[in-house]
mmCIF file of C-alpha atoms and ligand atoms in Angstrom:
data_model
loop_
_atom_site.group_PDB
_atom_site.id
_atom_site.type_symbol
_atom_site.label_atom_id
_atom_site.label_comp_id
_atom_site.label_asym_id
_atom_site.label_seq_id
_atom_site.Cartn_x
_atom_site.Cartn_y
_atom_site.Cartn_z
ATOM 1 C CA MET A 51 -27.356 22.481 6.730
ATOM 2 C CA THR A 52 -27.988 25.763 7.776
ATOM 3 C CA GLU A 53 -26.453 29.211 6.349
ATOM 4 C CA GLN A 54 -24.467 29.795 9.600
ATOM 5 C CA GLU A 55 -23.317 26.064 9.531
ATOM 6 C CA LYS A 56 -22.096 26.467 6.283
ATOM 7 C CA GLU A 57 -20.083 29.203 7.150
ATOM 8 C CA ARG A 58 -18.293 27.317 9.968
ATOM 9 C CA VAL A 59 -17.232 24.675 7.620
ATOM 10 C CA ASN A 60 -15.702 26.972 5.163
ATOM 11 C CA GLU A 61 -14.022 29.016 8.494
ATOM 12 C CA HIS A 62 -12.649 25.548 9.076
ATOM 13 C CA LEU A 63 -11.618 24.443 5.644
ATOM 14 C CA LYS A 64 -9.662 27.638 5.483
ATOM 15 C CA ALA A 65 -8.034 27.533 8.155
ATOM 16 C CA THR A 66 -6.478 23.880 7.673
ATOM 17 C CA HIS A 67 -5.433 25.589 4.317
ATOM 18 C CA ASP A 68 -3.411 27.975 5.262
ATOM 19 C CA ARG A 69 -1.471 25.664 8.254
ATOM 20 C CA ILE A 70 -0.920 23.388 5.096
ATOM 21 C CA PHE A 71 1.048 26.192 3.634
ATOM 22 C CA GLU A 72 2.357 27.524 6.918
ATOM 23 C CA SER A 73 3.493 23.812 7.922
ATOM 24 C CA ASN A 74 5.031 23.343 4.243
ATOM 25 C CA ARG A 75 7.516 26.341 4.571
ATOM 26 C CA ALA A 76 7.986 25.087 8.743
ATOM 27 C CA TRP A 77 9.461 21.807 7.084
ATOM 28 C CA ALA A 78 10.975 23.190 4.139
ATOM 29 C CA SER A 79 13.368 25.742 5.971
ATOM 30 C CA LYS A 80 14.380 22.600 8.577
ATOM 31 C CA CYS A 81 15.062 20.688 5.904
ATOM 32 C CA LEU A 82 17.450 23.037 4.781
ATOM 33 C CA ASP A 83 18.935 23.736 8.244
ATOM 34 C CA LYS A 84 19.558 20.314 8.555
ATOM 35 C CA ASP A 85 20.809 19.518 5.166
ATOM 36 C CA PRO A 86 21.997 23.218 3.126
ATOM 37 C CA GLU A 87 21.829 20.454 0.579
ATOM 38 C CA PHE A 88 18.776 19.238 0.729
ATOM 39 C CA PHE A 89 16.390 19.703 -1.968
ATOM 40 C CA ALA A 90 19.328 20.388 -4.196
ATOM 41 C CA LYS A 91 20.075 16.690 -3.665
ATOM 42 C CA LEU A 92 16.373 15.737 -4.148
ATOM 43 C CA ASN A 93 16.394 17.733 -7.502
ATOM 44 C CA SER A 94 18.747 15.791 -8.682
ATOM 45 C CA GLY A 95 16.851 12.780 -8.778
ATOM 46 C CA GLN A 96 15.297 9.562 -6.802
ATOM 47 C CA GLN A 97 17.167 6.352 -6.002
ATOM 48 C CA PRO A 98 14.663 4.733 -3.318
ATOM 49 C CA ASP A 99 15.349 1.159 -1.891
ATOM 50 C CA TYR A 100 11.739 0.966 -1.303
ATOM 51 C CA LEU A 101 8.622 0.394 -3.240
ATOM 52 C CA TYR A 102 5.507 1.053 -0.480
ATOM 53 C CA ILE A 103 1.943 -0.070 -1.979
ATOM 54 C CA GLY A 104 -0.597 0.874 0.684
ATOM 55 C CA CYS A 105 -4.347 1.257 1.398
ATOM 56 C CA SER A 106 -5.381 5.319 0.800
ATOM 57 C CA ASP A 107 -6.724 5.436 4.260
ATOM 58 C CA SER A 108 -5.919 8.789 6.004
ATOM 59 C CA ARG A 109 -4.899 7.618 9.178
ATOM 60 C CA ILE A 110 -1.376 5.973 7.496
ATOM 61 C CA PRO A 111 1.229 8.748 7.459
ATOM 62 C CA ALA A 112 3.284 6.127 5.707
ATOM 63 C CA ASN A 113 6.235 7.613 5.139
ATOM 64 C CA GLU A 114 6.360 8.598 8.923
ATOM 65 C CA ILE A 115 5.500 5.207 10.185
ATOM 66 C CA MET A 116 8.870 3.444 8.424
ATOM 67 C CA GLY A 117 10.509 6.596 9.417
ATOM 68 C CA LEU A 118 11.800 7.298 5.866
ATOM 69 C CA GLU A 119 12.918 10.470 4.443
ATOM 70 C CA ALA A 120 11.932 12.165 1.237
ATOM 71 C CA GLY A 121 13.518 9.929 -1.655
ATOM 72 C CA GLU A 122 13.695 7.014 0.262
ATOM 73 C CA VAL A 123 10.157 4.712 -0.861
ATOM 74 C CA PHE A 124 8.872 4.945 -4.074
ATOM 75 C CA MET A 125 5.086 4.505 -2.915
ATOM 76 C CA HIS A 126 1.357 3.773 -4.436
ATOM 77 C CA ARG A 127 -1.774 4.117 -2.581
ATOM 78 C CA ASN A 128 -5.215 2.616 -3.587
ATOM 79 C CA ILE A 129 -8.632 1.629 -1.766
ATOM 80 C CA ALA A 130 -7.582 -1.697 0.091
ATOM 81 C CA ASN A 131 -3.814 -1.923 -1.193
ATOM 82 C CA LEU A 132 -4.649 -3.837 -4.158
ATOM 83 C CA VAL A 133 -2.733 -5.053 -7.085
ATOM 84 C CA ASN A 134 -4.278 -6.030 -9.845
ATOM 85 C CA SER A 135 -2.945 -7.119 -12.975
ATOM 86 C CA ILE A 136 -5.231 -5.008 -15.033
ATOM 87 C CA ASP A 137 -4.955 -1.676 -13.412
ATOM 88 C CA LEU A 138 -2.622 -0.016 -15.586
ATOM 89 C CA ASN A 139 -1.905 2.329 -13.125
ATOM 90 C CA ILE A 140 0.033 -0.185 -10.147
ATOM 91 C CA MET A 141 1.236 -2.381 -13.144
ATOM 92 C CA SER A 142 3.425 0.747 -14.359
ATOM 93 C CA VAL A 143 4.188 1.725 -10.748
ATOM 94 C CA ILE A 144 5.924 -1.610 -10.385
ATOM 95 C CA ASN A 145 7.496 -2.109 -13.727
ATOM 96 C CA TYR A 146 9.212 1.635 -13.052
ATOM 97 C CA ALA A 147 10.234 0.618 -9.586
ATOM 98 C CA VAL A 148 11.530 -2.792 -10.550
ATOM 99 C CA ARG A 149 13.162 -2.058 -14.084
ATOM 100 C CA HIS A 150 14.275 1.932 -13.746
ATOM 101 C CA LEU A 151 15.001 2.380 -9.925
ATOM 102 C CA ARG A 152 15.668 -1.046 -9.322
ATOM 103 C CA VAL A 153 14.485 -1.420 -5.806
ATOM 104 C CA LYS A 154 15.322 -3.489 -3.799
ATOM 105 C CA HIS A 155 12.206 -4.587 -1.517
ATOM 106 C CA ILE A 156 8.726 -4.440 -2.717
ATOM 107 C CA VAL A 157 6.409 -4.024 0.448
ATOM 108 C CA VAL A 158 2.421 -4.627 0.205
ATOM 109 C CA CYS A 159 1.223 -3.118 3.395
ATOM 110 C CA GLY A 160 -2.030 -3.241 4.767
ATOM 111 C CA HIS A 161 -3.762 -2.199 8.017
ATOM 112 C CA TYR A 162 -6.839 -3.790 10.484
ATOM 113 C CA ASN A 163 -10.200 -1.901 10.853
ATOM 114 C CA CYS A 164 -9.879 -1.563 6.274
ATOM 115 C CA GLY A 165 -12.978 0.255 5.355
ATOM 116 C CA GLY A 166 -12.357 -1.260 1.741
ATOM 117 C CA VAL A 167 -11.963 -4.819 3.571
ATOM 118 C CA LYS A 168 -15.020 -4.243 5.519
ATOM 119 C CA ALA A 169 -16.905 -2.916 2.848
ATOM 120 C CA ALA A 170 -16.181 -6.687 0.948
ATOM 121 C CA MET A 171 -17.099 -8.516 3.375
ATOM 122 C CA THR A 172 -21.175 -6.898 2.716
ATOM 123 C CA PRO A 173 -23.750 -8.195 0.665
ATOM 124 C CA ALA A 174 -24.485 -4.663 -1.097
ATOM 125 C CA ASP A 175 -24.032 -2.656 -4.612
ATOM 126 C CA LEU A 176 -21.159 -0.382 -3.924
ATOM 127 C CA GLY A 177 -21.252 1.170 -7.435
ATOM 128 C CA LEU A 178 -18.076 2.124 -8.761
ATOM 129 C CA LEU A 179 -16.385 0.209 -6.044
ATOM 130 C CA ASN A 180 -18.042 -3.603 -7.489
ATOM 131 C CA PRO A 181 -15.557 -4.403 -9.353
ATOM 132 C CA TRP A 182 -12.654 -2.516 -7.662
ATOM 133 C CA LEU A 183 -13.664 -5.042 -4.225
ATOM 134 C CA ARG A 184 -14.255 -8.189 -6.127
ATOM 135 C CA ASN A 185 -10.722 -8.703 -5.634
ATOM 136 C CA ILE A 186 -10.925 -8.818 -2.228
ATOM 137 C CA ARG A 187 -14.405 -10.735 -2.405
ATOM 138 C CA ASP A 188 -12.290 -13.507 -4.341
ATOM 139 C CA VAL A 189 -9.526 -13.440 -1.214
ATOM 140 C CA TYR A 190 -12.467 -14.311 0.522
ATOM 141 C CA ARG A 191 -13.452 -17.319 -1.461
ATOM 142 C CA LEU A 192 -10.114 -18.667 -1.407
ATOM 143 C CA HIS A 193 -10.042 -18.766 2.695
ATOM 144 C CA GLU A 194 -13.967 -19.293 3.180
ATOM 145 C CA GLN A 195 -13.567 -21.964 5.179
ATOM 146 C CA GLU A 196 -11.406 -20.405 7.601
ATOM 147 C CA LEU A 197 -12.636 -17.110 7.681
ATOM 148 C CA ASP A 198 -16.316 -18.348 8.041
ATOM 149 C CA GLY A 199 -15.197 -19.995 11.183
ATOM 150 C CA ILE A 200 -14.113 -16.708 13.189
ATOM 151 C CA THR A 201 -17.911 -15.511 15.069
ATOM 152 C CA ASP A 202 -16.168 -12.589 15.853
ATOM 153 C CA ASP A 203 -17.220 -9.927 13.164
ATOM 154 C CA ALA A 204 -13.739 -7.585 14.151
ATOM 155 C CA LYS A 205 -11.725 -10.351 14.340
ATOM 156 C CA ARG A 206 -13.289 -12.029 10.721
ATOM 157 C CA TYR A 207 -12.363 -8.494 8.866
ATOM 158 C CA ASP A 208 -8.744 -8.300 10.425
ATOM 159 C CA ARG A 209 -7.703 -11.652 9.604
ATOM 160 C CA LEU A 210 -9.748 -11.277 6.129
ATOM 161 C CA ALA A 211 -6.673 -7.639 6.009
ATOM 162 C CA GLU A 212 -3.882 -10.075 6.446
ATOM 163 C CA LEU A 213 -5.325 -12.535 3.874
ATOM 164 C CA ASN A 214 -5.605 -9.914 1.661
ATOM 165 C CA VAL A 215 -2.179 -8.516 2.199
ATOM 166 C CA LEU A 216 -0.830 -11.840 1.640
ATOM 167 C CA GLU A 217 -2.548 -12.469 -1.665
ATOM 168 C CA GLN A 218 -1.739 -8.727 -3.123
ATOM 169 C CA ALA A 219 1.748 -9.457 -2.204
ATOM 170 C CA ARG A 220 1.479 -12.971 -4.307
ATOM 171 C CA ASN A 221 -0.172 -10.737 -7.122
ATOM 172 C CA VAL A 222 3.077 -8.377 -6.880
ATOM 173 C CA VAL A 223 5.574 -11.967 -7.332
ATOM 174 C CA LYS A 224 3.381 -12.858 -10.199
ATOM 175 C CA THR A 225 4.582 -10.107 -12.139
ATOM 176 C CA ALA A 226 7.211 -10.280 -15.100
ATOM 177 C CA ALA A 227 9.235 -7.240 -14.149
ATOM 178 C CA VAL A 228 9.633 -8.968 -10.405
ATOM 179 C CA GLN A 229 10.585 -12.449 -11.679
ATOM 180 C CA LYS A 230 12.821 -11.200 -14.079
ATOM 181 C CA SER A 231 14.899 -8.824 -11.795
ATOM 182 C CA TYR A 232 14.903 -11.452 -9.131
ATOM 183 C CA LYS A 233 16.457 -14.368 -11.647
ATOM 184 C CA ASP A 234 18.664 -11.611 -13.093
ATOM 185 C CA ASP A 235 19.614 -9.738 -9.991
ATOM 186 C CA GLY A 236 18.249 -11.273 -6.451
ATOM 187 C CA TYR A 237 15.855 -8.552 -6.021
ATOM 188 C CA PRO A 238 13.224 -7.333 -5.420
ATOM 189 C CA ILE A 239 12.427 -9.261 -2.157
ATOM 190 C CA VAL A 240 8.262 -8.839 -1.794
ATOM 191 C CA HIS A 241 6.977 -8.635 1.533
ATOM 192 C CA ALA A 242 3.773 -8.261 3.587
ATOM 193 C CA TRP A 243 3.176 -6.087 6.343
ATOM 194 C CA ILE A 244 -0.072 -4.766 8.328
ATOM 195 C CA PHE A 245 -0.507 -1.628 10.205
ATOM 196 C CA ASP A 246 -2.589 -1.533 13.504
ATOM 197 C CA PHE A 247 -4.336 1.706 14.541
ATOM 198 C CA LYS A 248 -4.529 0.536 18.226
ATOM 199 C CA ASP A 249 -0.763 0.636 18.706
ATOM 200 C CA GLY A 250 0.804 2.160 15.529
ATOM 201 C CA LEU A 251 2.796 -0.644 14.800
ATOM 202 C CA LEU A 252 3.869 -2.326 11.631
ATOM 203 C CA LYS A 253 3.692 -5.911 12.002
ATOM 204 C CA ASP A 254 5.498 -8.365 9.293
ATOM 205 C CA LEU A 255 3.332 -11.003 7.947
ATOM 206 C CA LYS A 256 6.769 -13.062 6.730
ATOM 207 C CA LEU A 257 5.920 -13.785 3.602
ATOM 208 C CA ASP A 258 7.919 -16.427 2.552
ATOM 209 C CA PHE A 259 9.428 -14.619 -0.790
ATOM 210 C CA GLU A 260 11.194 -17.948 -1.983
ATOM 211 C CA GLY A 261 8.850 -20.151 -1.335
ATOM 212 C CA THR A 262 5.854 -18.148 -3.061
ATOM 213 C CA LEU A 263 7.663 -17.405 -5.991
ATOM 214 C CA LYS A 264 8.709 -21.127 -6.502
ATOM 215 C CA SER A 265 4.722 -22.291 -6.242
ATOM 216 C CA ILE A 266 3.931 -19.000 -8.291
ATOM 217 C CA GLN A 267 6.215 -20.139 -11.107
ATOM 218 C CA LYS A 268 4.447 -23.648 -11.386
ATOM 219 C CA ILE A 269 1.653 -21.504 -12.981
ATOM 220 C CA TYR A 270 3.105 -17.767 -13.876
ATOM 221 C CA ASN A 271 6.517 -17.988 -14.533
ATOM 222 C CA LEU A 272 6.912 -15.181 -17.051
ATOM 223 C CA THR A 273 10.548 -15.546 -17.104
ATOM 224 C CA GLY A 274 11.031 -17.549 -20.156
ATOM 225 C CA GLY A 275 11.410 -20.508 -18.773
ATOM 226 C CA ASP A 276 15.296 -20.520 -19.482
HETATM 227 ZN ZN1 ZN B 247 -8.011 0.439 4.231
#
């Protein structure tokens, strides 16, 4: 990069930085215009009904696409919206959301054209991402026949993105926190959604929660069997 190019990049970054703080001040004052108690209420605690588990992709403004305000959704995001039982981070989020915040719904939301899903279908050494994306390669293995039958690459990636969301939602159902809370209180319900950049719409993949729970509990029952 030439000195001139570096200078241009720095100017652009400085402008973005300034814009963020200006936008933040504008947002805060708009919130107060709508409700003078807005921040006092936020400061007093949270009681979200939803836990959202989504991809880190920068193109998905999660709160905005759902029309949910600050305080309405507890959130966890990682590459390709994976729910891995030895990931202390997401397991803590699910535990806290279910046992303490007592959320009523858990959404695993993937998206079409996901870089993580594409990378997992690529036969290459991706360094630190290898063990992470292995989870998606496992989903591919589970549905190998169906996926190999799709000849169009983009369609195959998109179908794997759907199957991955469904599989990660099943992983949420496998947790003790979800099974126990559902048995005691009838919630949370787990959902599998997918977002499409092409039209901005969320699609509900209609995970059969009750059926999934029943089939999962044959092997993964963590409620003590009583
Ligand atoms: Zn993604």
